[in-house]
């Protein structure tokens, strides 16, 4: 479909009509654009850091203000319903008040997740706002078509304008040796996207939505559906059914990733259904004619696969926000498939309306994604923690990993205190002082927490074929390194790194490190015979029970004592780094205190 180039008078007329029709939305767009341009000018490097709350509120608000205007216009007397805009403004004010008075959103991802939920809900609202109380299949199809065309056209025109303006600036800079700030290009982008793009979109949109009932189904749409979208659907169906056959033959549970593919396939199918809905039976195309109901029938077994995959993850690891939304969409999918197969009305506005409800409902309340996920993870932590306690504080590598993951999950949401009753510790007391006044809380010292809990890892539970699992011991002023030396004749400090010299002289002896078999050997200088050998592999394997941070290891566990025929020694590890690979243990560096005596 070719876009008709409007005349200057037509552009002016449409722009004026847009101001009269959408005064609040355009004021919001222009005001937001001006604010953004101003803060880029004032805070060139820190504008996102210092004005997150305002920017997020301005972004969320635009779609809601446009949508409420579409909704109001469907009443017989729209002026009586203008107060609904005040409710939208009040809700936007509430959203702004809810956002944290901090410069970093790293303190909790919940704020950004809620922002995206309300942003998605606002755009979904646009897809059904005029049709909440009325329904006309053809008018709805034309409404969605006009919306898509208006978006594409506004992006095209504003993009061309932006390209022309930045090329003009570049020409001025090059030809007249005028210095132009780099921020000007960003400000122009904001102007074109925030004001020009919005204005063109709103001025291009027809007002009498329910009067447009004639369907013009362009050949390009038929080609898109028939030769691109439906073949893609068939391809995904073949992949998913082949995978289903594979897991049945091998009798294994599906991977969690399959959930996303089934959901993506479902959404692609719904988009096709919306495109072909008014003319499906009229086109002379077998694939389009038969798309309904066969696509939805073939989708039913795949939804069973989807539920098995997501419920397996929930059973193993509990609910997180991500799994909550996947499960919600899976349930929504079942509802939509049932509606489209068995309903006689088949009003496609049900799709955006139901998704809108999910986005809003999942954002607040005890049933929200955040509340349900937090409770689920706390329950998971309690079950694993209690099980480890019942095993005399000896945990498997997987259990320690799960406990650490849950602790990290709750720390990101600043909810670690919810584990106090389980651990019998005040976990907030393990938080370091805040080093930046912008952060409400300092860093949580999880090393001290695990040290206080005193769990040990069963070294035999660590997979031998685990690739690149690193273990490190760092020097620490807090670790007790007291060792009696009265039983020894001499002392040496050993320091070996990957590319350093592997030999150290010890008077009439010398010591050599053999990283290929993780051992130290002490030789007599006079004849190069071995006086003492210190094997390290067993000790390194034993230390791996502490996880990758070996600073929790006791002094006894960091000590090796060897007695030979002519000499005895004590080796106290002070710094250490090694990794486990499928080939074994690879020593990277070792620093230690060596105490030596002659028998």
Short mmCIF file of C-alpha atoms in Angstrom, two decimals, residues 127-582:
data_model
loop_
_atom_site.label_atom_id
_atom_site.label_comp_id
_atom_site.label_asym_id
_atom_site.label_seq_id
_atom_site.Cartn_x
_atom_site.Cartn_y
_atom_site.Cartn_z
CA UNK A 127 -6.33 -1.35 20.82
CA UNK A 128 -9.83 -1.61 22.30
CA UNK A 129 -10.72 1.76 23.89
CA UNK A 130 -13.48 2.71 21.38
CA UNK A 131 -14.98 -0.80 21.47
CA UNK A 132 -15.51 -1.39 25.19
CA UNK A 133 -19.30 -0.95 24.97
CA UNK A 134 -19.80 -1.39 21.22
CA UNK A 135 -18.75 -4.04 18.74
CA UNK A 136 -18.52 -4.13 14.97
CA UNK A 137 -16.18 -6.65 13.37
CA UNK A 138 -15.45 -4.60 10.26
CA UNK A 139 -15.08 -1.31 12.15
CA UNK A 140 -12.66 -2.96 14.56
CA UNK A 141 -10.56 -4.36 11.71
CA UNK A 142 -10.41 -0.93 10.07
CA UNK A 143 -9.56 0.66 13.43
CA UNK A 144 -6.56 -1.64 13.90
CA UNK A 145 -5.54 -1.12 10.27
CA UNK A 146 -5.74 2.67 10.61
CA UNK A 147 -3.80 2.49 13.86
CA UNK A 148 -1.02 0.50 12.19
CA UNK A 149 -0.92 2.79 9.15
CA UNK A 150 -0.86 5.89 11.37
CA UNK A 151 2.05 4.49 13.41
CA UNK A 152 4.05 3.53 10.32
CA UNK A 153 3.36 6.86 8.62
CA UNK A 154 4.22 8.95 11.68
CA UNK A 155 7.46 7.02 12.24
CA UNK A 156 8.35 7.38 8.55
CA UNK A 157 7.72 11.14 8.41
CA UNK A 158 9.37 11.90 11.75
CA UNK A 159 12.31 9.66 10.81
CA UNK A 160 12.80 11.49 7.49
CA UNK A 161 12.59 14.84 9.31
CA UNK A 162 15.18 13.75 11.89
CA UNK A 163 17.53 12.47 9.20
CA UNK A 164 17.21 15.73 7.27
CA UNK A 165 17.83 17.88 10.36
CA UNK A 166 20.93 16.02 11.53
CA UNK A 167 22.37 16.11 8.00
CA UNK A 168 21.72 19.86 7.97
CA UNK A 169 23.57 20.24 11.27
CA UNK A 170 26.44 18.15 9.96
CA UNK A 171 26.60 20.32 6.81
CA UNK A 172 26.66 23.55 8.84
CA UNK A 173 29.39 22.14 11.06
CA UNK A 174 31.51 21.01 8.10
CA UNK A 175 31.04 24.02 5.80
CA UNK A 176 31.08 26.89 8.26
CA UNK A 177 33.38 25.45 10.97
CA UNK A 178 30.61 25.85 13.53
CA UNK A 179 30.90 23.72 16.65
CA UNK A 180 27.64 21.89 17.33
CA UNK A 181 27.19 20.11 20.64
CA UNK A 182 26.69 16.36 20.36
CA UNK A 183 23.68 16.71 22.67
CA UNK A 184 21.86 18.63 19.92
CA UNK A 185 21.46 15.42 17.92
CA UNK A 186 19.90 13.71 20.93
CA UNK A 187 17.61 16.67 21.52
CA UNK A 188 16.48 16.61 17.90
CA UNK A 189 15.75 12.90 18.21
CA UNK A 190 13.59 13.52 21.29
CA UNK A 191 11.78 16.36 19.51
CA UNK A 192 11.03 14.27 16.41
CA UNK A 193 9.99 11.19 18.39
CA UNK A 194 8.09 12.90 21.21
CA UNK A 195 6.35 15.78 19.45
CA UNK A 196 6.45 15.37 15.66
CA UNK A 197 5.79 11.62 15.68
CA UNK A 198 2.91 11.93 18.18
CA UNK A 199 1.36 14.90 16.38
CA UNK A 200 1.42 13.18 12.98
CA UNK A 201 -0.04 9.99 14.48
CA UNK A 202 -2.93 11.83 16.14
CA UNK A 203 -3.65 14.10 13.17
CA UNK A 204 -3.76 11.09 10.86
CA UNK A 205 -6.37 9.15 12.79
CA UNK A 206 -10.05 9.17 11.66
CA UNK A 207 -12.67 10.25 14.20
CA UNK A 208 -15.79 8.41 13.01
CA UNK A 209 -14.51 4.95 13.85
CA UNK A 210 -17.81 3.04 13.69
CA UNK A 211 -18.73 4.49 10.30
CA UNK A 212 -15.77 2.83 8.59
CA UNK A 213 -17.17 -0.63 7.90
CA UNK A 214 -16.04 -1.21 4.32
CA UNK A 215 -13.13 -3.65 4.13
CA UNK A 216 -10.28 -2.90 1.72
CA UNK A 217 -7.99 -5.92 1.93
CA UNK A 218 -4.91 -5.01 -0.08
CA UNK A 219 -3.05 -7.63 -2.08
CA UNK A 220 0.09 -6.90 -0.05
CA UNK A 221 -1.66 -8.10 3.12
CA UNK A 222 -2.75 -11.31 1.39
CA UNK A 223 0.82 -11.94 0.21
CA UNK A 224 2.17 -11.21 3.71
CA UNK A 225 -0.21 -13.67 5.34
CA UNK A 226 -0.21 -16.36 2.66
CA UNK A 227 3.48 -16.53 1.81
CA UNK A 228 5.25 -15.30 4.95
CA UNK A 229 3.23 -15.50 8.17
CA UNK A 230 1.36 -18.78 7.65
CA UNK A 231 4.52 -20.61 6.39
CA UNK A 232 6.28 -19.39 9.55
CA UNK A 233 3.44 -20.80 11.65
CA UNK A 234 3.70 -24.13 9.84
CA UNK A 235 7.47 -24.18 10.40
CA UNK A 236 7.09 -23.54 14.16
CA UNK A 237 4.36 -26.18 14.37
CA UNK A 238 6.63 -28.74 12.72
CA UNK A 239 9.50 -27.89 15.08
CA UNK A 240 7.35 -28.12 18.19
CA UNK A 241 5.60 -31.33 17.13
CA UNK A 242 8.98 -32.89 16.27
CA UNK A 243 10.25 -31.87 19.71
CA UNK A 244 7.12 -33.33 21.31
CA UNK A 245 7.77 -36.63 19.53
CA UNK A 246 11.39 -36.54 20.73
CA UNK A 247 10.50 -36.13 24.41
CA UNK A 248 7.84 -38.85 24.17
CA UNK A 249 10.30 -41.29 22.55
CA UNK A 250 13.08 -40.47 25.02
CA UNK A 251 10.55 -40.17 27.87
CA UNK A 252 11.99 -36.94 29.27
CA UNK A 253 10.46 -33.71 30.53
CA UNK A 254 10.41 -30.70 28.15
CA UNK A 255 12.90 -27.88 28.51
CA UNK A 256 11.64 -24.62 30.00
CA UNK A 257 12.60 -22.71 26.85
CA UNK A 258 9.84 -24.43 24.89
CA UNK A 259 7.30 -22.31 26.82
CA UNK A 260 8.45 -19.15 25.08
CA UNK A 261 8.27 -20.75 21.64
CA UNK A 262 4.69 -21.96 22.19
CA UNK A 263 3.66 -18.50 23.44
CA UNK A 264 5.37 -16.80 20.47
CA UNK A 265 3.63 -19.19 18.07
CA UNK A 266 0.27 -18.46 19.71
CA UNK A 267 0.71 -14.69 19.39
CA UNK A 268 1.76 -15.04 15.76
CA UNK A 269 -1.39 -17.06 15.12
CA UNK A 270 -3.60 -14.45 16.81
CA UNK A 271 -2.05 -11.69 14.69
CA UNK A 272 -2.83 -13.70 11.54
CA UNK A 273 -6.39 -14.28 12.78
CA UNK A 274 -6.89 -10.55 13.30
CA UNK A 275 -5.55 -9.75 9.82
CA UNK A 276 -7.72 -12.29 7.96
CA UNK A 277 -10.78 -12.20 10.21
CA UNK A 278 -13.25 -10.23 8.01
CA UNK A 279 -12.34 -11.89 4.71
CA UNK A 280 -11.18 -15.38 5.70
CA UNK A 281 -13.96 -17.22 3.89
CA UNK A 282 -14.00 -14.91 0.87
CA UNK A 283 -10.39 -15.24 -0.28
CA UNK A 284 -9.54 -18.03 -2.71
CA UNK A 285 -6.74 -19.45 -0.61
CA UNK A 286 -6.86 -22.88 1.04
CA UNK A 287 -4.31 -21.99 3.73
CA UNK A 288 -6.18 -18.84 4.73
CA UNK A 289 -9.62 -20.51 4.54
CA UNK A 290 -8.51 -23.42 6.74
CA UNK A 291 -6.39 -21.42 9.19
CA UNK A 292 -9.40 -21.34 11.49
CA UNK A 293 -10.06 -23.71 13.21
CA UNK A 294 -7.07 -25.96 12.42
CA UNK A 295 -4.43 -23.70 13.89
CA UNK A 296 -6.21 -23.65 17.26
CA UNK A 297 -6.84 -27.39 17.23
CA UNK A 298 -3.13 -28.03 16.56
CA UNK A 299 -2.27 -25.57 19.33
CA UNK A 300 -4.05 -27.63 22.02
CA UNK A 301 -1.38 -30.40 22.38
CA UNK A 302 1.35 -27.75 22.37
CA UNK A 303 -0.33 -25.98 25.26
CA UNK A 304 -0.18 -29.22 27.22
CA UNK A 305 3.57 -29.21 26.47
CA UNK A 306 3.69 -25.58 27.63
CA UNK A 307 2.04 -26.40 30.96
CA UNK A 308 4.29 -29.39 31.58
CA UNK A 309 7.38 -27.24 30.93
CA UNK A 310 6.39 -24.31 33.15
CA UNK A 311 4.90 -26.43 35.96
CA UNK A 312 8.09 -28.48 36.05
CA UNK A 313 10.13 -25.29 36.58
CA UNK A 314 7.70 -24.09 39.24
CA UNK A 315 7.86 -27.45 41.02
CA UNK A 316 11.68 -27.47 41.00
CA UNK A 317 12.46 -23.83 41.69
CA UNK A 318 9.26 -22.13 42.83
CA UNK A 319 7.55 -19.13 41.26
CA UNK A 320 9.41 -16.03 40.12
CA UNK A 321 7.94 -13.03 38.30
CA UNK A 322 9.04 -14.50 34.99
CA UNK A 323 7.37 -17.87 35.66
CA UNK A 324 4.29 -16.10 37.01
CA UNK A 325 3.81 -14.24 33.73
CA UNK A 326 4.51 -17.35 31.62
CA UNK A 327 1.93 -19.29 33.65
CA UNK A 328 -0.57 -16.41 33.38
CA UNK A 329 -0.12 -16.25 29.59
CA UNK A 330 -0.45 -20.05 29.39
CA UNK A 331 -3.80 -19.89 31.20
CA UNK A 332 -4.82 -16.94 29.03
CA UNK A 333 -3.89 -18.96 25.95
CA UNK A 334 -6.20 -21.79 26.98
CA UNK A 335 -9.02 -19.31 27.53
CA UNK A 336 -8.53 -17.61 24.16
CA UNK A 337 -8.31 -20.91 22.26
CA UNK A 338 -11.53 -22.10 23.93
CA UNK A 339 -13.25 -18.78 23.20
CA UNK A 340 -12.27 -18.74 19.53
CA UNK A 341 -13.23 -22.40 19.01
CA UNK A 342 -16.57 -22.44 20.82
CA UNK A 343 -17.89 -18.86 20.97
CA UNK A 344 -20.38 -17.82 18.32
CA UNK A 345 -19.51 -14.11 18.61
CA UNK A 346 -15.72 -14.34 18.39
CA UNK A 347 -15.18 -10.65 19.15
CA UNK A 348 -11.44 -10.24 18.72
CA UNK A 349 -11.38 -7.29 21.11
CA UNK A 350 -11.30 -10.00 23.79
CA UNK A 351 -7.60 -10.54 23.05
CA UNK A 352 -6.30 -7.06 24.02
CA UNK A 353 -8.90 -6.64 26.78
CA UNK A 354 -7.92 -9.88 28.51
CA UNK A 355 -4.20 -9.10 28.19
CA UNK A 356 -4.89 -5.63 29.58
CA UNK A 357 -6.60 -7.16 32.62
CA UNK A 358 -3.66 -9.53 33.20
CA UNK A 359 -1.17 -6.64 33.05
CA UNK A 360 -3.13 -4.56 35.57
CA UNK A 361 -4.14 -7.37 37.95
CA UNK A 362 -0.65 -8.87 38.08
CA UNK A 363 0.87 -5.53 39.13
CA UNK A 364 -0.81 -4.98 42.52
CA UNK A 365 -2.23 -6.90 45.48
CA UNK A 366 -1.37 -10.11 47.27
CA UNK A 367 -2.12 -11.96 44.02
CA UNK A 368 0.40 -9.88 42.06
CA UNK A 369 3.48 -11.36 40.41
CA UNK A 370 5.71 -9.74 43.02
CA UNK A 371 3.84 -10.91 46.12
CA UNK A 372 3.28 -14.47 44.89
CA UNK A 373 6.90 -14.80 43.73
CA UNK A 374 8.34 -13.52 47.00
CA UNK A 375 6.23 -15.91 49.09
CA UNK A 376 7.14 -18.83 46.83
CA UNK A 377 10.88 -18.14 47.05
CA UNK A 378 10.74 -17.76 50.84
CA UNK A 379 8.95 -21.11 51.05
CA UNK A 380 11.61 -22.68 48.79
CA UNK A 381 14.37 -21.28 51.02
CA UNK A 382 12.72 -22.61 54.17
CA UNK A 383 12.31 -26.12 52.74
CA UNK A 384 15.95 -26.36 51.58
CA UNK A 385 17.31 -24.68 54.73
CA UNK A 386 15.40 -27.07 57.01
CA UNK A 387 16.54 -30.07 54.98
CA UNK A 388 20.21 -29.02 55.27
CA UNK A 389 19.82 -28.41 59.01
CA UNK A 390 18.52 -31.94 59.37
CA UNK A 391 21.72 -33.18 57.67
CA UNK A 392 24.02 -31.60 60.29
CA UNK A 393 24.54 -28.46 58.19
CA UNK A 394 26.06 -30.40 55.27
CA UNK A 395 24.57 -29.27 51.96
CA UNK A 396 24.97 -30.48 48.43
CA UNK A 397 26.46 -28.17 45.84
CA UNK A 398 23.01 -27.75 44.28
CA UNK A 399 21.36 -26.87 47.62
CA UNK A 400 23.94 -24.19 48.39
CA UNK A 401 23.47 -22.80 44.90
CA UNK A 402 19.69 -22.66 45.32
CA UNK A 403 19.92 -20.97 48.74
CA UNK A 404 22.37 -18.40 47.34
CA UNK A 405 20.12 -17.75 44.33
CA UNK A 406 17.10 -17.13 46.57
CA UNK A 407 19.12 -14.89 48.87
CA UNK A 408 20.28 -12.88 45.83
CA UNK A 409 16.70 -12.75 44.52
CA UNK A 410 15.37 -11.32 47.78
CA UNK A 411 18.35 -8.98 48.16
CA UNK A 412 17.60 -7.41 44.77
CA UNK A 413 14.13 -6.62 46.13
CA UNK A 414 15.51 -5.55 49.55
CA UNK A 415 13.44 -8.26 51.27
CA UNK A 416 16.16 -10.37 52.91
CA UNK A 417 14.72 -9.61 56.35
CA UNK A 418 11.84 -11.95 55.45
CA UNK A 419 14.33 -14.81 55.99
CA UNK A 420 15.16 -13.76 59.57
CA UNK A 421 12.70 -16.17 61.16
CA UNK A 422 14.16 -19.06 59.13
CA UNK A 423 17.86 -18.35 59.63
CA UNK A 424 17.45 -17.01 63.20
CA UNK A 425 19.68 -14.10 62.13
CA UNK A 426 19.10 -10.40 61.62
CA UNK A 427 20.20 -10.40 57.99
CA UNK A 428 20.02 -6.62 57.67
CA UNK A 429 22.80 -6.37 60.26
CA UNK A 430 25.12 -8.00 57.72
CA UNK A 431 24.74 -5.02 55.40
CA UNK A 432 27.80 -2.85 54.88
CA UNK A 433 27.39 0.94 55.28
CA UNK A 434 26.15 2.69 52.14
CA UNK A 435 29.08 4.17 50.25
CA UNK A 436 26.90 6.34 48.02
CA UNK A 437 24.22 8.67 49.36
CA UNK A 438 22.04 7.83 46.34
CA UNK A 439 21.56 4.27 47.58
CA UNK A 440 19.19 3.58 50.43
CA UNK A 441 21.10 0.52 51.59
CA UNK A 442 24.68 -0.70 51.54
CA UNK A 443 25.98 -3.94 50.08
CA UNK A 444 24.77 -7.13 51.74
CA UNK A 445 27.79 -9.14 52.88
CA UNK A 446 26.61 -12.65 51.97
CA UNK A 447 30.02 -14.11 52.85
CA UNK A 448 29.48 -13.19 56.50
CA UNK A 449 25.93 -14.55 56.36
CA UNK A 450 27.04 -17.99 55.15
CA UNK A 451 29.89 -17.93 57.66
CA UNK A 452 27.36 -17.35 60.46
CA UNK A 453 24.99 -20.02 59.15
CA UNK A 454 27.98 -22.42 59.01
CA UNK A 455 26.81 -24.66 56.17
CA UNK A 456 29.41 -26.88 54.52
CA UNK A 457 29.31 -28.27 51.00
CA UNK A 458 29.58 -32.00 50.47
CA UNK A 459 32.61 -32.08 48.14
CA UNK A 460 31.40 -35.32 46.56
CA UNK A 461 28.27 -33.52 45.31
CA UNK A 462 30.27 -31.12 43.12
CA UNK A 463 30.16 -32.44 39.54
CA UNK A 464 33.56 -33.57 38.36
CA UNK A 465 32.80 -32.54 34.82
CA UNK A 466 31.74 -29.03 35.76
CA UNK A 467 33.66 -26.68 33.49
CA UNK A 468 35.54 -23.61 34.71
CA UNK A 469 34.31 -23.64 38.31
CA UNK A 470 36.67 -21.22 40.04
CA UNK A 471 37.75 -21.30 43.68
CA UNK A 472 39.64 -18.47 45.36
CA UNK A 473 41.21 -17.70 48.73
CA UNK A 474 42.20 -14.10 49.35
CA UNK A 475 44.38 -12.66 52.09
CA UNK A 476 42.28 -11.20 54.89
CA UNK A 477 43.06 -9.25 58.04
CA UNK A 478 40.08 -10.90 59.70
CA UNK A 479 41.32 -14.48 59.30
CA UNK A 480 43.30 -15.94 62.20
CA UNK A 481 46.70 -17.09 60.89
CA UNK A 482 48.39 -17.70 64.25
CA UNK A 483 50.77 -20.71 64.10
CA UNK A 484 53.27 -21.92 66.69
CA UNK A 485 56.82 -22.01 65.24
CA UNK A 486 58.80 -23.39 68.20
CA UNK A 487 58.74 -26.93 66.75
CA UNK A 488 60.34 -25.86 63.45
CA UNK A 489 63.85 -24.92 62.37
CA UNK A 490 63.13 -22.62 59.45
CA UNK A 491 60.43 -20.63 57.70
CA UNK A 492 59.82 -19.58 54.10
CA UNK A 493 57.07 -17.63 52.35
CA UNK A 494 56.05 -19.28 49.08
CA UNK A 495 54.50 -17.36 46.20
CA UNK A 496 53.78 -19.03 42.87
CA UNK A 497 51.77 -17.65 39.94
CA UNK A 498 50.99 -19.11 36.53
CA UNK A 499 54.01 -17.56 34.77
CA UNK A 500 56.37 -17.13 37.72
CA UNK A 501 59.50 -19.12 38.58
CA UNK A 502 58.52 -22.51 40.01
CA UNK A 503 61.67 -23.03 42.15
CA UNK A 504 62.62 -21.47 45.53
CA UNK A 505 66.00 -22.01 47.27
CA UNK A 506 65.87 -23.17 50.93
CA UNK A 507 69.53 -23.13 52.08
CA UNK A 508 70.70 -26.74 51.58
CA UNK A 509 67.32 -27.58 50.04
CA UNK A 510 65.18 -26.20 47.27
CA UNK A 511 61.44 -26.40 46.61
CA UNK A 512 59.68 -26.83 43.28
CA UNK A 513 56.02 -26.53 42.30
CA UNK A 514 54.58 -29.05 39.83
CA UNK A 515 51.26 -27.56 38.65
CA UNK A 516 50.61 -30.48 36.27
CA UNK A 517 49.99 -32.83 39.21
CA UNK A 518 49.35 -30.18 41.91
CA UNK A 519 52.25 -31.01 44.19
CA UNK A 520 55.24 -29.40 45.90
CA UNK A 521 58.55 -31.25 46.21
CA UNK A 522 61.53 -30.39 48.43
CA UNK A 523 64.92 -31.58 47.13
CA UNK A 524 68.42 -31.86 48.59
CA UNK A 525 70.58 -29.39 46.70
CA UNK A 526 73.69 -31.62 46.75
CA UNK A 527 72.23 -34.58 44.84
CA UNK A 528 68.69 -33.50 43.72
CA UNK A 529 67.05 -36.33 45.64
CA UNK A 530 63.55 -35.83 47.10
CA UNK A 531 63.48 -34.94 50.79
CA UNK A 532 59.72 -34.35 51.06
CA UNK A 533 56.66 -34.29 48.82
CA UNK A 534 53.53 -32.21 49.58
CA UNK A 535 50.50 -33.37 47.52
CA UNK A 536 47.85 -30.66 47.01
CA UNK A 537 45.04 -32.33 45.03
CA UNK A 538 43.32 -33.94 48.02
CA UNK A 539 43.46 -30.67 49.99
CA UNK A 540 42.08 -28.63 47.08
CA UNK A 541 39.23 -31.10 46.63
CA UNK A 542 38.46 -30.90 50.34
CA UNK A 543 38.43 -27.09 50.24
CA UNK A 544 35.90 -27.06 47.39
CA UNK A 545 33.19 -27.91 49.95
CA UNK A 546 33.22 -24.22 50.90
CA UNK A 547 32.13 -23.17 47.42
CA UNK A 548 34.03 -20.78 45.20
CA UNK A 549 34.81 -18.39 48.09
CA UNK A 550 37.37 -20.20 50.25
CA UNK A 551 37.68 -17.40 52.80
CA UNK A 552 35.15 -19.26 54.94
CA UNK A 553 37.59 -22.16 55.37
CA UNK A 554 39.03 -22.72 58.86
CA UNK A 555 42.76 -22.50 59.59
CA UNK A 556 42.91 -26.28 60.09
CA UNK A 557 41.42 -26.83 56.64
CA UNK A 558 44.03 -24.48 55.15
CA UNK A 559 46.90 -26.39 56.76
CA UNK A 560 48.84 -29.37 55.41
CA UNK A 561 51.27 -31.31 57.64
CA UNK A 562 53.69 -33.84 56.15
CA UNK A 563 56.25 -36.03 57.93
CA UNK A 564 59.02 -37.69 55.91
CA UNK A 565 62.13 -39.73 56.63
CA UNK A 566 64.51 -36.79 57.01
CA UNK A 567 62.25 -33.73 57.25
CA UNK A 568 58.78 -32.63 58.39
CA UNK A 569 56.82 -29.54 57.37
CA UNK A 570 53.67 -27.54 57.90
CA UNK A 571 52.18 -25.60 54.97
CA UNK A 572 49.59 -22.88 55.77
CA UNK A 573 47.75 -21.56 52.71
CA UNK A 574 47.26 -17.77 52.65
CA UNK A 575 46.18 -17.12 49.05
CA UNK A 576 44.94 -19.62 46.51
CA UNK A 577 43.25 -19.83 43.14
CA UNK A 578 42.29 -22.93 41.18
CA UNK A 579 39.54 -24.19 38.93
CA UNK A 580 37.83 -27.49 38.34
CA UNK A 581 37.47 -28.73 34.78
CA UNK A 582 36.49 -32.06 33.30
#
